[in-house]
């Protein structure tokens, strides 16, 4: 359980970092910008408090939308940007699943 939480937090951190580096900061920078740091803090909090962590795949596909609407939009954008890079280094079923859900919605 705790391991899965840690894994998700790590995954989200890496995705937000990738996104921030690619979108917001042109130079390699170890620190996230203020906006992305806020998003990451929020996502981390949600993962830590999610009661469905055991059964669900990723918050994006979670039935209970614990992400506030604005944050959900942001995290979607991050996933859309970082996801294709992440699936290769992190072949989690959950990410692929989240992505198939996203692309279905776009059609
Ligand atoms: Zn940023």
Coordinates of C-alpha atoms and ligand atoms in Angstrom, one line a residue:
X1 CA 0.0 0.0 0.0
X2 CA 2.5 2.5 1.1
X3 CA 4.7 1.4 -1.7
X4 CA 2.1 2.1 -4.3
X5 CA 1.5 5.5 -2.9
X6 CA 5.2 6.2 -3.1
X7 CA 5.3 5.0 -6.6
X8 CA 2.4 7.2 -7.7
X9 CA 3.9 10.2 -6.0
X10 CA 7.2 9.6 -7.7
X11 CA 5.5 9.1 -11.0
X12 CA 3.5 12.3 -10.7
X13 CA 6.7 14.2 -9.7
X14 CA 8.5 13.0 -12.7
X15 CA 5.7 13.9 -15.0
X16 CA 5.4 17.4 -13.6
X17 CA 9.1 17.9 -13.8
X18 CA 9.2 16.8 -17.4
X19 CA 6.3 19.1 -18.3
X20 CA 7.7 22.1 -16.5
X21 CA 11.1 21.6 -18.1
X22 CA 9.6 21.3 -21.5
X23 CA 7.0 23.9 -21.3
X24 CA 7.9 26.5 -18.8
X25 CA 11.7 26.5 -18.4
X26 CA 13.9 26.5 -21.4
X27 CA 17.1 25.8 -19.4
X28 CA 17.6 22.8 -17.4
X29 CA 16.5 23.6 -13.9
X30 CA 16.2 21.4 -11.0
X31 CA 13.5 23.4 -9.4
X32 CA 10.0 23.5 -10.6
X33 CA 8.3 26.8 -11.3
X34 CA 5.9 28.1 -8.8
X35 CA 2.8 26.9 -10.7
X36 CA 4.1 23.4 -11.2
X37 CA 5.2 23.1 -7.6
X38 CA 1.8 24.0 -6.5
X39 CA 0.3 21.4 -8.8
X40 CA 2.6 18.7 -7.6
X41 CA 2.0 19.5 -3.9
X42 CA -1.7 19.2 -4.6
X43 CA -1.4 15.9 -6.5
X44 CA 0.8 14.5 -3.8
X45 CA -1.7 15.5 -1.1
X46 CA -4.5 13.8 -3.1
X47 CA -2.5 10.6 -3.5
X48 CA -1.7 10.5 0.2
X49 CA -5.3 10.9 1.1
X50 CA -7.0 8.9 -1.6
X51 CA -9.0 6.1 0.0
X52 CA -9.1 4.2 -3.3
X53 CA -5.4 3.9 -3.8
X54 CA -5.5 0.1 -3.6
X55 CA -8.1 -0.6 -6.3
X56 CA -7.9 2.4 -8.7
X57 CA -5.3 2.9 -11.4
X58 CA -4.7 6.6 -11.5
X59 CA -6.6 9.6 -10.1
X60 CA -7.4 10.6 -13.6
X61 CA -9.7 7.6 -14.1
X62 CA -10.9 7.5 -10.5
X63 CA -14.6 7.5 -10.1
X64 CA -14.4 10.0 -7.3
X65 CA -13.1 13.2 -8.6
X66 CA -11.0 14.3 -5.7
X67 CA -9.1 16.6 -7.9
X68 CA -10.7 20.1 -8.0
X69 CA -11.7 21.0 -11.5
X70 CA -8.9 23.5 -12.1
X71 CA -6.3 21.1 -10.9
X72 CA -7.7 18.3 -12.9
X73 CA -7.4 20.3 -16.0
X74 CA -3.8 21.0 -15.2
X75 CA -2.8 17.5 -14.4
X76 CA -4.5 16.3 -17.6
X77 CA -2.3 18.7 -19.5
X78 CA 0.7 17.4 -17.7
X79 CA -0.2 13.8 -18.5
X80 CA -0.9 14.5 -22.1
X81 CA 2.5 16.2 -22.4
X82 CA 4.6 13.8 -20.3
X83 CA 2.7 10.6 -20.7
X84 CA 4.2 9.6 -24.1
X85 CA 7.7 9.9 -22.7
X86 CA 6.8 8.2 -19.5
X87 CA 5.3 5.0 -20.8
X88 CA 8.7 3.9 -22.1
X89 CA 10.6 4.4 -18.9
X90 CA 7.6 3.5 -16.7
X91 CA 5.5 0.9 -18.5
X92 CA 2.8 1.0 -15.9
X93 CA -0.6 -0.3 -17.0
X94 CA -2.2 2.6 -15.2
X95 CA -0.6 5.2 -17.3
X96 CA -1.5 3.5 -20.5
X97 CA -5.0 3.1 -19.2
X98 CA -5.2 6.8 -18.2
X99 CA -4.1 7.7 -21.7
X100 CA -6.5 5.5 -23.5
X101 CA -9.2 7.2 -21.4
X102 CA -8.0 10.6 -22.4
X103 CA -7.8 9.9 -26.1
X104 CA -11.2 8.4 -26.0
X105 CA -12.6 11.5 -24.6
X106 CA -11.0 13.6 -27.2
X107 CA -12.6 11.8 -30.0
Ligands
LIG1 ZN1 6.3 24.9 -14.7

